[in-house]
Amino acid sequence: MQIYKVGGAVRDRLLGKPVTDIDWVVIGATTEEMLAKGFRPVGADFPVFLHPKSGEEYALARTERKSGRGYGGFTFHASPEVTLEEDLIRRDLTINAMAEDDQQNLTDPYHGQRDLEARLLRHVSPAFAEDPLRVLRVARFAARYAGLDFTVASETLELMRQLSESGELEALTAERSWKEISRALMEDQPQVFIEVLRECGALKVLMPEVDALFGVPQPEAHHPEIDTGAHTLSVLEQAARHKQPLTVRWACLLHDLGKGLTPKEEWPRHIAHEHKGLKLIKAVNERFKAPKDCQELALLVGEYHTHGHRALELKPSTLLELLQSFDVYRRPQRFEEFIAACEMDARGRKGLEQRSYPQADYLRGAANAARTVAVQPLLEKGFKGLELGEAIKRERLKALKAYKEAASA
Ligand code: CTP
């Protein structure tokens, strides 16, 4: 049996990037031999094993053939006769289809090294089409390596286009798609992920609500970039530049979906887009089974981002409602994330990337003012139940009035 390091570990070493996960491929072995050496099988009918000590993944060399639609539709053919070249040819990208032995000798039959130098994401063979998730993977790699000037090869983009049009993407499970989407959003240039998906027609299939924002104008006075799609990409770019967490990045991507529903006659204005967008945000959230914290923040940012921008003009009663909607007393972190998303929205506009956002500190101050209202004195006065709730609200409103007056003095 021969063992080679494959995939991302080889690619990232050649790129001079840190290697975290190491995948191995095993040539000339049977399942029985692996088990006899103490490897633990992953799943019942998958020829992948975990090393007894390191826990790293060792896969038997295999060829894959498609037997039906979607992820379930694979049959695996693993046998000791499958060669390294046969295993590598069924992989997604040439830069992921290199192998290395323990002397760091490279096996590179599909010219991954040449494509690394040319900064090209290129598919290895027509077998690329066996797994439609690869459309998302390529877009994710484009986002990750955009800073190194990588682009998608035109023939690969064409294949991604065909896959997007074939209806195959619809068969992907929510879990697999979300894993790619969430990883892509956490890359340095997540906007490139959306751009590449759009370019190959996958965005229209996966998130038609986001795709619909391109070509929709906004008022130039607030949005020098005009186009709502371009704005969304810039907001995402800012979120990455400011190292925001996944929740904030997800909310940034979805915050303006309502603008895609505005009748053309009303352009470039988007009356009540915040509220109109909620059902679209909900649909996208549910389509990908996004985690609860991502879902919640996206809906709250969608509904209240304009409140965030107008914070300094809001009446104390509206401020109070905003704070209540966020349950800011028990969930301070979520309100911080809302503020961050609003700030990214304000900066994700052409020429305004460096603007200050005094609303952020103002909102933090308002939350603090409302939070400092003590419940104990009200309990001592004998308030209970609903009345107690009302009394706390009155006190918080008083605190917010005082806060607003002090801030504008
Ligand atoms: N692979 C593939 N098609 C997929 C998933 C994986 O061809 N849909 C192959 C690629 O050769 C890839 C390797 O399996 O390099 C390991 O996959 P994975 O660990 O998911 O990705 P990495 O390339 O290691 O990248 P990352 O750094 O994102 O983990």
Short mmCIF file of C-alpha atoms and ligand atoms in Angstrom, two decimals:
data_model
loop_
_atom_site.label_atom_id
_atom_site.label_comp_id
_atom_site.label_asym_id
_atom_site.label_seq_id
_atom_site.Cartn_x
_atom_site.Cartn_y
_atom_site.Cartn_z
CA MET A 1 0.00 0.00 0.00
CA GLN A 2 1.19 3.52 -0.82
CA ILE A 3 0.04 6.59 1.04
CA TYR A 4 0.00 10.15 -0.31
CA LYS A 5 -0.94 13.50 1.08
CA VAL A 6 -3.60 15.04 -1.20
CA GLY A 7 -5.89 17.99 -1.73
CA GLY A 8 -5.85 21.19 0.29
CA ALA A 9 -2.75 20.29 2.32
CA VAL A 10 -0.59 20.04 -0.82
CA ARG A 11 -2.17 23.11 -2.38
CA ASP A 12 -1.75 25.29 0.69
CA ARG A 13 1.85 24.20 1.30
CA LEU A 14 2.73 25.19 -2.27
CA LEU A 15 0.95 28.51 -1.77
CA GLY A 16 2.89 29.08 1.44
CA LYS A 17 -0.33 29.08 3.46
CA PRO A 18 -0.78 27.38 6.82
CA VAL A 19 -2.06 23.80 6.53
CA THR A 20 -4.71 22.82 9.04
CA ASP A 21 -6.38 19.61 7.81
CA ILE A 22 -4.42 16.87 6.12
CA ASP A 23 -6.19 14.40 3.82
CA TRP A 24 -4.49 11.20 2.68
CA VAL A 25 -5.18 8.81 -0.16
CA VAL A 26 -4.26 5.14 0.04
CA ILE A 27 -3.38 3.21 -3.12
CA GLY A 28 -3.34 -0.56 -3.36
CA ALA A 29 -5.19 -1.41 -0.16
CA THR A 30 -8.48 -3.07 0.74
CA THR A 31 -10.94 -2.18 3.47
CA GLU A 32 -9.91 -5.34 5.35
CA GLU A 33 -6.24 -4.31 5.34
CA MET A 34 -7.12 -0.86 6.67
CA LEU A 35 -9.24 -2.32 9.46
CA ALA A 36 -6.45 -4.76 10.32
CA LYS A 37 -4.08 -1.80 10.76
CA GLY A 38 -6.46 -0.26 13.28
CA PHE A 39 -8.02 2.44 11.05
CA ARG A 40 -11.59 3.32 12.00
CA PRO A 41 -14.17 3.42 9.17
CA VAL A 42 -16.18 6.62 8.61
CA GLY A 43 -19.75 5.64 7.83
CA ALA A 44 -20.89 2.28 6.53
CA ASP A 45 -20.32 2.34 2.78
CA PHE A 46 -17.80 5.13 2.37
CA PRO A 47 -14.18 4.05 1.73
CA VAL A 48 -12.78 6.61 4.18
CA PHE A 49 -11.01 5.80 7.46
CA LEU A 50 -9.64 7.70 10.42
CA HIS A 51 -6.06 7.12 11.51
CA PRO A 52 -6.05 5.36 14.90
CA LYS A 53 -3.73 8.00 16.43
CA SER A 54 -3.82 11.27 14.43
CA GLY A 55 -7.55 11.05 13.56
CA GLU A 56 -6.69 12.30 10.04
CA GLU A 57 -8.73 11.10 7.06
CA TYR A 58 -7.40 8.33 4.88
CA ALA A 59 -9.46 7.54 1.77
CA LEU A 60 -9.00 4.50 -0.42
CA ALA A 61 -8.28 5.54 -3.98
CA ARG A 62 -11.58 5.49 -5.77
CA THR A 63 -13.41 6.34 -8.91
CA GLU A 64 -16.86 7.79 -8.59
CA ARG A 65 -19.71 7.31 -10.95
CA LYS A 66 -22.97 9.05 -10.90
CA SER A 67 -26.07 6.94 -10.45
CA GLY A 68 -28.74 9.56 -9.94
CA ARG A 69 -29.59 13.10 -8.96
CA GLY A 70 -28.17 14.89 -5.99
CA TYR A 71 -25.78 13.88 -3.26
CA GLY A 72 -27.38 10.50 -2.58
CA GLY A 73 -26.85 9.58 -6.19
CA PHE A 74 -23.28 8.32 -5.98
CA THR A 75 -21.83 4.90 -6.24
CA PHE A 76 -18.26 4.50 -5.06
CA HIS A 77 -15.83 2.18 -6.66
CA ALA A 78 -12.81 1.68 -4.47
CA SER A 79 -10.39 -1.12 -5.14
CA PRO A 80 -6.66 -1.82 -4.82
CA GLU A 81 -6.41 -1.52 -8.62
CA VAL A 82 -7.42 2.14 -8.74
CA THR A 83 -4.31 4.21 -9.49
CA LEU A 84 -3.33 7.56 -8.03
CA GLU A 85 -3.97 9.26 -11.40
CA GLU A 86 -7.45 7.73 -11.58
CA ASP A 87 -8.22 8.99 -8.11
CA LEU A 88 -6.93 12.50 -8.81
CA ILE A 89 -8.81 12.93 -12.07
CA ARG A 90 -12.20 12.79 -10.35
CA ARG A 91 -11.35 15.69 -8.03
CA ASP A 92 -12.73 19.19 -8.42
CA LEU A 93 -9.87 21.57 -9.29
CA THR A 94 -6.39 21.00 -10.70
CA ILE A 95 -4.90 22.83 -7.71
CA ASN A 96 -6.68 20.30 -5.46
CA ALA A 97 -5.61 17.30 -7.54
CA MET A 98 -1.95 17.03 -6.58
CA ALA A 99 -0.44 14.38 -4.32
CA GLU A 100 2.76 14.25 -2.34
CA ASP A 101 4.66 11.27 -0.90
CA ASP A 102 6.55 11.31 2.37
CA GLN A 103 9.63 12.72 0.60
CA GLN A 104 7.55 15.67 -0.69
CA ASN A 105 7.75 14.32 -4.26
CA LEU A 106 4.85 15.81 -6.15
CA THR A 107 2.50 13.84 -8.40
CA ASP A 108 0.76 16.41 -10.56
CA PRO A 109 -0.69 14.78 -13.69
CA TYR A 110 -3.26 17.54 -14.28
CA HIS A 111 -0.92 20.52 -13.94
CA GLY A 112 -2.12 21.92 -10.65
CA GLN A 113 1.21 23.61 -10.08
CA ARG A 114 1.00 25.38 -13.41
CA ASP A 115 -2.49 26.63 -12.50
CA LEU A 116 -1.28 27.74 -9.07
CA GLU A 117 1.31 29.87 -10.80
CA ALA A 118 -1.22 31.13 -13.34
CA ARG A 119 -3.63 31.87 -10.44
CA LEU A 120 -6.36 29.81 -12.12
CA LEU A 121 -9.17 27.79 -10.61
CA ARG A 122 -9.65 25.17 -13.29
CA HIS A 123 -11.62 21.92 -13.19
CA VAL A 124 -9.69 18.70 -13.71
CA SER A 125 -12.05 16.84 -16.03
CA PRO A 126 -15.71 16.50 -17.00
CA ALA A 127 -16.10 14.44 -13.78
CA PHE A 128 -16.38 17.87 -12.10
CA ALA A 129 -20.07 17.72 -12.94
CA GLU A 130 -20.59 14.65 -10.76
CA ASP A 131 -21.00 16.84 -7.69
CA PRO A 132 -22.93 20.09 -8.14
CA LEU A 133 -21.69 21.32 -4.76
CA ARG A 134 -18.47 22.05 -6.57
CA VAL A 135 -20.09 25.13 -8.11
CA LEU A 136 -20.24 26.57 -4.59
CA ARG A 137 -16.79 25.26 -3.73
CA VAL A 138 -15.19 27.02 -6.71
CA ALA A 139 -16.93 30.27 -5.78
CA ARG A 140 -15.68 29.82 -2.21
CA PHE A 141 -12.09 29.24 -3.35
CA ALA A 142 -12.41 32.32 -5.57
CA ALA A 143 -13.40 34.31 -2.46
CA ARG A 144 -10.56 32.85 -0.43
CA TYR A 145 -7.81 33.39 -2.98
CA ALA A 146 -9.06 36.65 -4.54
CA GLY A 147 -6.37 38.47 -2.58
CA LEU A 148 -3.79 36.36 -4.43
CA ASP A 149 -5.39 37.33 -7.76
CA PHE A 150 -6.92 33.93 -8.52
CA THR A 151 -9.76 33.82 -11.03
CA VAL A 152 -12.02 31.07 -12.37
CA ALA A 153 -10.90 29.65 -15.74
CA SER A 154 -13.41 30.49 -18.46
CA GLU A 155 -14.05 26.84 -19.35
CA THR A 156 -14.74 26.06 -15.69
CA LEU A 157 -17.13 28.97 -15.45
CA GLU A 158 -18.88 27.61 -18.52
CA LEU A 159 -19.23 24.18 -16.91
CA MET A 160 -20.56 25.83 -13.73
CA ARG A 161 -23.06 27.67 -15.91
CA GLN A 162 -24.25 24.43 -17.48
CA LEU A 163 -24.58 22.80 -14.06
CA SER A 164 -26.56 25.78 -12.76
CA GLU A 165 -28.92 25.61 -15.71
CA SER A 166 -29.35 21.84 -15.48
CA GLY A 167 -31.37 21.97 -12.26
CA GLU A 168 -28.74 19.93 -10.40
CA LEU A 169 -28.15 22.65 -7.80
CA GLU A 170 -31.71 22.30 -6.58
CA ALA A 171 -30.93 18.76 -5.49
CA LEU A 172 -28.24 19.88 -3.02
CA THR A 173 -29.17 19.44 0.61
CA ALA A 174 -29.53 22.50 2.83
CA GLU A 175 -26.77 21.21 5.09
CA ARG A 176 -24.15 20.84 2.35
CA SER A 177 -25.02 24.19 0.81
CA TRP A 178 -24.98 26.02 4.14
CA LYS A 179 -21.57 24.59 4.98
CA GLU A 180 -20.15 26.10 1.81
CA ILE A 181 -22.06 29.38 2.13
CA SER A 182 -21.05 29.93 5.75
CA ARG A 183 -17.40 29.10 5.05
CA ALA A 184 -17.42 31.38 1.99
CA LEU A 185 -18.91 34.27 3.97
CA MET A 186 -16.06 33.96 6.47
CA GLU A 187 -13.40 34.31 3.78
CA ASP A 188 -11.48 37.57 3.31
CA GLN A 189 -13.47 38.60 0.25
CA PRO A 190 -16.93 37.03 0.61
CA GLN A 191 -18.36 39.39 -2.01
CA VAL A 192 -16.35 37.46 -4.62
CA PHE A 193 -18.30 34.30 -3.68
CA ILE A 194 -21.57 36.05 -4.55
CA GLU A 195 -20.08 37.59 -7.71
CA VAL A 196 -18.87 34.24 -9.03
CA LEU A 197 -22.19 32.54 -8.24
CA ARG A 198 -23.94 35.33 -10.08
CA GLU A 199 -21.64 35.13 -13.05
CA CYS A 200 -22.35 31.42 -13.60
CA GLY A 201 -26.09 31.72 -13.01
CA ALA A 202 -26.01 29.81 -9.69
CA LEU A 203 -27.11 32.81 -7.62
CA LYS A 204 -30.40 32.92 -9.51
CA VAL A 205 -31.03 29.31 -8.52
CA LEU A 206 -29.72 29.38 -4.94
CA MET A 207 -30.77 32.87 -3.82
CA PRO A 208 -32.99 34.47 -6.45
CA GLU A 209 -33.87 37.09 -3.82
CA VAL A 210 -30.24 38.33 -3.81
CA ASP A 211 -29.86 37.96 -7.57
CA ALA A 212 -32.91 40.21 -8.04
CA LEU A 213 -31.12 43.15 -6.39
CA PHE A 214 -28.79 43.63 -9.35
CA GLY A 215 -30.18 46.25 -11.69
CA VAL A 216 -32.39 47.82 -9.01
CA PRO A 217 -31.50 51.51 -8.50
CA GLN A 218 -31.47 53.42 -5.21
CA PRO A 219 -31.40 57.21 -4.68
CA GLU A 220 -27.97 58.54 -5.59
CA ALA A 221 -27.92 60.99 -2.68
CA HIS A 222 -27.63 58.14 -0.14
CA HIS A 223 -26.23 55.53 -2.47
CA PRO A 224 -23.58 56.91 -4.87
CA GLU A 225 -23.14 53.33 -6.17
CA ILE A 226 -26.85 53.39 -7.14
CA ASP A 227 -27.24 49.65 -7.83
CA THR A 228 -28.67 47.64 -4.92
CA GLY A 229 -26.70 44.52 -5.84
CA ALA A 230 -23.44 46.48 -5.94
CA HIS A 231 -24.34 48.00 -2.56
CA THR A 232 -24.99 44.55 -1.05
CA LEU A 233 -21.58 43.33 -2.24
CA SER A 234 -19.90 46.40 -0.74
CA VAL A 235 -21.65 45.88 2.59
CA LEU A 236 -20.38 42.32 2.66
CA GLU A 237 -16.90 43.52 1.74
CA GLN A 238 -16.95 45.98 4.64
CA ALA A 239 -18.16 43.28 7.01
CA ALA A 240 -15.15 41.14 6.09
CA ARG A 241 -12.76 44.08 6.28
CA HIS A 242 -14.03 44.77 9.80
CA LYS A 243 -13.73 41.07 10.76
CA GLN A 244 -17.40 40.71 11.59
CA PRO A 245 -18.76 37.33 12.68
CA LEU A 246 -20.91 35.07 10.50
CA THR A 247 -24.18 36.34 11.98
CA VAL A 248 -23.38 39.91 10.90
CA ARG A 249 -22.17 38.86 7.44
CA TRP A 250 -25.33 36.83 6.84
CA ALA A 251 -27.47 39.77 7.95
CA CYS A 252 -25.49 42.11 5.67
CA LEU A 253 -26.14 39.88 2.66
CA LEU A 254 -29.88 39.79 3.27
CA HIS A 255 -30.63 43.23 4.75
CA ASP A 256 -32.06 44.86 1.61
CA LEU A 257 -33.94 41.97 -0.02
CA GLY A 258 -37.16 43.98 0.13
CA LYS A 259 -35.75 46.38 -2.48
CA GLY A 260 -36.05 43.61 -5.05
CA LEU A 261 -39.83 43.75 -4.62
CA THR A 262 -40.30 47.50 -5.26
CA PRO A 263 -42.50 48.16 -8.32
CA LYS A 264 -40.43 49.87 -11.03
CA GLU A 265 -42.71 52.94 -10.96
CA GLU A 266 -41.49 53.66 -7.42
CA TRP A 267 -37.74 53.41 -8.25
CA PRO A 268 -35.34 54.67 -7.01
CA ARG A 269 -37.28 54.92 -3.75
CA HIS A 270 -38.06 51.81 -1.74
CA ILE A 271 -40.92 52.59 0.59
CA ALA A 272 -41.25 50.09 3.46
CA HIS A 273 -38.64 47.78 1.94
CA GLU A 274 -37.57 46.82 5.47
CA HIS A 275 -40.90 45.21 6.23
CA LYS A 276 -41.52 43.84 2.73
CA GLY A 277 -38.18 42.06 2.80
CA LEU A 278 -38.95 39.98 5.88
CA LYS A 279 -40.75 37.17 4.08
CA LEU A 280 -37.85 36.90 1.63
CA ILE A 281 -35.27 36.82 4.42
CA LYS A 282 -37.32 34.12 6.12
CA ALA A 283 -37.44 32.08 2.91
CA VAL A 284 -33.66 32.25 2.39
CA ASN A 285 -33.03 31.47 6.09
CA GLU A 286 -35.20 28.38 5.89
CA ARG A 287 -33.96 27.22 2.49
CA PHE A 288 -30.46 26.77 3.91
CA LYS A 289 -31.51 25.93 7.47
CA ALA A 290 -29.21 28.71 8.68
CA PRO A 291 -28.42 28.50 12.42
CA LYS A 292 -30.88 30.23 14.71
CA ASP A 293 -28.60 33.15 15.61
CA CYS A 294 -28.00 33.90 11.91
CA GLN A 295 -31.71 33.68 11.12
CA GLU A 296 -32.71 35.95 13.99
CA LEU A 297 -30.13 38.64 13.32
CA ALA A 298 -30.90 38.71 9.58
CA LEU A 299 -34.60 39.29 10.30
CA LEU A 300 -33.92 41.97 12.93
CA VAL A 301 -31.39 43.80 10.75
CA GLY A 302 -33.78 43.57 7.80
CA GLU A 303 -36.59 45.11 9.80
CA TYR A 304 -34.69 47.75 11.78
CA HIS A 305 -31.60 48.88 9.84
CA THR A 306 -33.22 52.18 8.88
CA HIS A 307 -33.96 52.78 12.56
CA GLY A 308 -30.25 52.27 13.17
CA HIS A 309 -29.32 54.94 10.62
CA ARG A 310 -31.90 57.35 12.04
CA ALA A 311 -30.99 56.61 15.65
CA LEU A 312 -30.23 60.24 16.52
CA GLU A 313 -33.62 61.40 15.27
CA LEU A 314 -35.72 58.67 16.86
CA LYS A 315 -38.25 59.64 19.53
CA PRO A 316 -37.49 58.13 22.94
CA SER A 317 -40.59 55.94 22.61
CA THR A 318 -39.37 54.54 19.28
CA LEU A 319 -35.91 53.99 20.72
CA LEU A 320 -37.51 52.08 23.56
CA GLU A 321 -39.48 49.90 21.15
CA LEU A 322 -36.29 49.18 19.24
CA LEU A 323 -34.48 48.13 22.41
CA GLN A 324 -37.44 45.97 23.46
CA SER A 325 -37.55 44.28 20.03
CA PHE A 326 -33.95 43.25 20.53
CA ASP A 327 -34.51 42.16 24.13
CA VAL A 328 -31.39 44.19 24.72
CA TYR A 329 -31.49 43.58 28.49
CA ARG A 330 -30.98 39.84 28.13
CA ARG A 331 -29.28 39.76 24.71
CA PRO A 332 -26.72 42.63 24.70
CA GLN A 333 -24.47 40.82 22.21
CA ARG A 334 -27.21 40.57 19.59
CA PHE A 335 -27.77 44.35 19.77
CA GLU A 336 -24.03 44.91 19.28
CA GLU A 337 -24.22 42.75 16.16
CA PHE A 338 -27.19 44.78 14.91
CA ILE A 339 -25.20 47.99 15.39
CA ALA A 340 -22.26 46.45 13.52
CA ALA A 341 -24.48 45.40 10.60
CA CYS A 342 -25.97 48.92 10.39
CA GLU A 343 -22.49 50.43 10.36
CA MET A 344 -21.39 48.07 7.57
CA ASP A 345 -24.54 49.05 5.63
CA ALA A 346 -23.66 52.73 6.04
CA ARG A 347 -20.06 52.18 4.91
CA GLY A 348 -20.87 49.80 2.07
CA ARG A 349 -21.51 52.74 -0.25
CA LYS A 350 -19.26 54.10 -2.94
CA GLY A 351 -16.86 56.70 -1.55
CA LEU A 352 -18.34 56.48 1.96
CA GLU A 353 -16.30 53.55 3.26
CA GLN A 354 -14.42 55.70 5.77
CA ARG A 355 -17.36 57.72 7.05
CA SER A 356 -17.93 57.95 10.78
CA TYR A 357 -21.04 56.35 12.22
CA PRO A 358 -22.00 58.24 15.38
CA GLN A 359 -25.24 56.24 15.50
CA ALA A 360 -23.26 53.29 16.86
CA ASP A 361 -22.19 54.95 20.11
CA TYR A 362 -25.52 56.69 20.41
CA LEU A 363 -27.35 53.34 20.27
CA ARG A 364 -24.94 51.78 22.76
CA GLY A 365 -25.53 54.72 25.10
CA ALA A 366 -29.30 54.36 24.75
CA ALA A 367 -29.12 50.65 25.55
CA ASN A 368 -27.03 51.43 28.63
CA ALA A 369 -29.44 54.13 29.76
CA ALA A 370 -32.40 51.77 29.50
CA ARG A 371 -30.46 48.97 31.14
CA THR A 372 -29.55 51.02 34.21
CA VAL A 373 -33.19 51.28 35.28
CA ALA A 374 -33.31 49.31 38.54
CA VAL A 375 -36.18 46.92 39.12
CA GLN A 376 -35.71 46.59 42.89
CA PRO A 377 -37.18 50.01 43.87
CA LEU A 378 -40.27 49.23 41.76
CA LEU A 379 -40.70 45.88 43.51
CA GLU A 380 -40.39 47.68 46.81
CA LYS A 381 -43.17 50.03 45.75
CA GLY A 382 -45.35 46.92 45.37
CA PHE A 383 -45.54 46.60 41.56
CA LYS A 384 -46.23 43.06 40.34
CA GLY A 385 -46.87 41.20 37.10
CA LEU A 386 -48.12 43.28 34.17
CA GLU A 387 -48.07 46.46 36.24
CA LEU A 388 -44.43 45.88 37.06
CA GLY A 389 -43.72 45.49 33.35
CA GLU A 390 -45.47 48.78 32.62
CA ALA A 391 -43.65 50.57 35.45
CA ILE A 392 -40.26 49.34 34.19
CA LYS A 393 -41.14 50.56 30.70
CA ARG A 394 -42.12 54.01 32.05
CA GLU A 395 -38.83 54.29 33.92
CA ARG A 396 -36.88 53.21 30.86
CA LEU A 397 -38.69 55.78 28.76
CA LYS A 398 -37.78 58.46 31.30
CA ALA A 399 -34.17 57.34 31.18
CA LEU A 400 -34.17 57.50 27.38
CA LYS A 401 -35.71 60.98 27.38
CA ALA A 402 -32.98 62.18 29.72
CA TYR A 403 -30.36 60.44 27.58
CA LYS A 404 -31.60 62.06 24.38
CA GLU A 405 -31.72 65.50 25.97
CA ALA A 406 -28.21 65.13 27.36
CA ALA A 407 -26.90 63.91 24.00
CA SER A 408 -28.39 66.83 22.06
CA ALA A 409 -27.36 69.45 24.65
N1 CTP B 1 -12.94 17.21 -3.21
C1 CTP B 1 -13.57 17.20 -4.45
N2 CTP B 1 -14.89 17.52 -4.54
C2 CTP B 1 -15.62 17.84 -3.45
C3 CTP B 1 -15.00 17.87 -2.18
C4 CTP B 1 -13.65 17.55 -2.10
O1 CTP B 1 -12.93 16.92 -5.45
N3 CTP B 1 -16.91 18.13 -3.57
C5 CTP B 1 -11.52 16.81 -3.12
C6 CTP B 1 -10.53 17.90 -3.49
O2 CTP B 1 -9.41 17.26 -4.08
C7 CTP B 1 -10.15 18.49 -2.16
C8 CTP B 1 -10.15 17.26 -1.26
O3 CTP B 1 -11.19 16.44 -1.80
O4 CTP B 1 -8.91 19.11 -2.20
C9 CTP B 1 -10.38 17.54 0.21
O5 CTP B 1 -11.61 18.20 0.37
P1 CTP B 1 -11.88 19.26 1.52
O6 CTP B 1 -11.18 18.85 2.77
O7 CTP B 1 -13.33 19.52 1.55
O8 CTP B 1 -11.25 20.59 0.92
P2 CTP B 1 -9.79 21.16 0.84
O9 CTP B 1 -9.38 21.21 -0.58
O10 CTP B 1 -8.89 20.50 1.80
O11 CTP B 1 -10.02 22.67 1.17
P3 CTP B 1 -10.29 23.45 2.53
O12 CTP B 1 -9.01 24.18 2.75
O13 CTP B 1 -11.40 24.34 2.16
O14 CTP B 1 -10.63 22.44 3.58
#
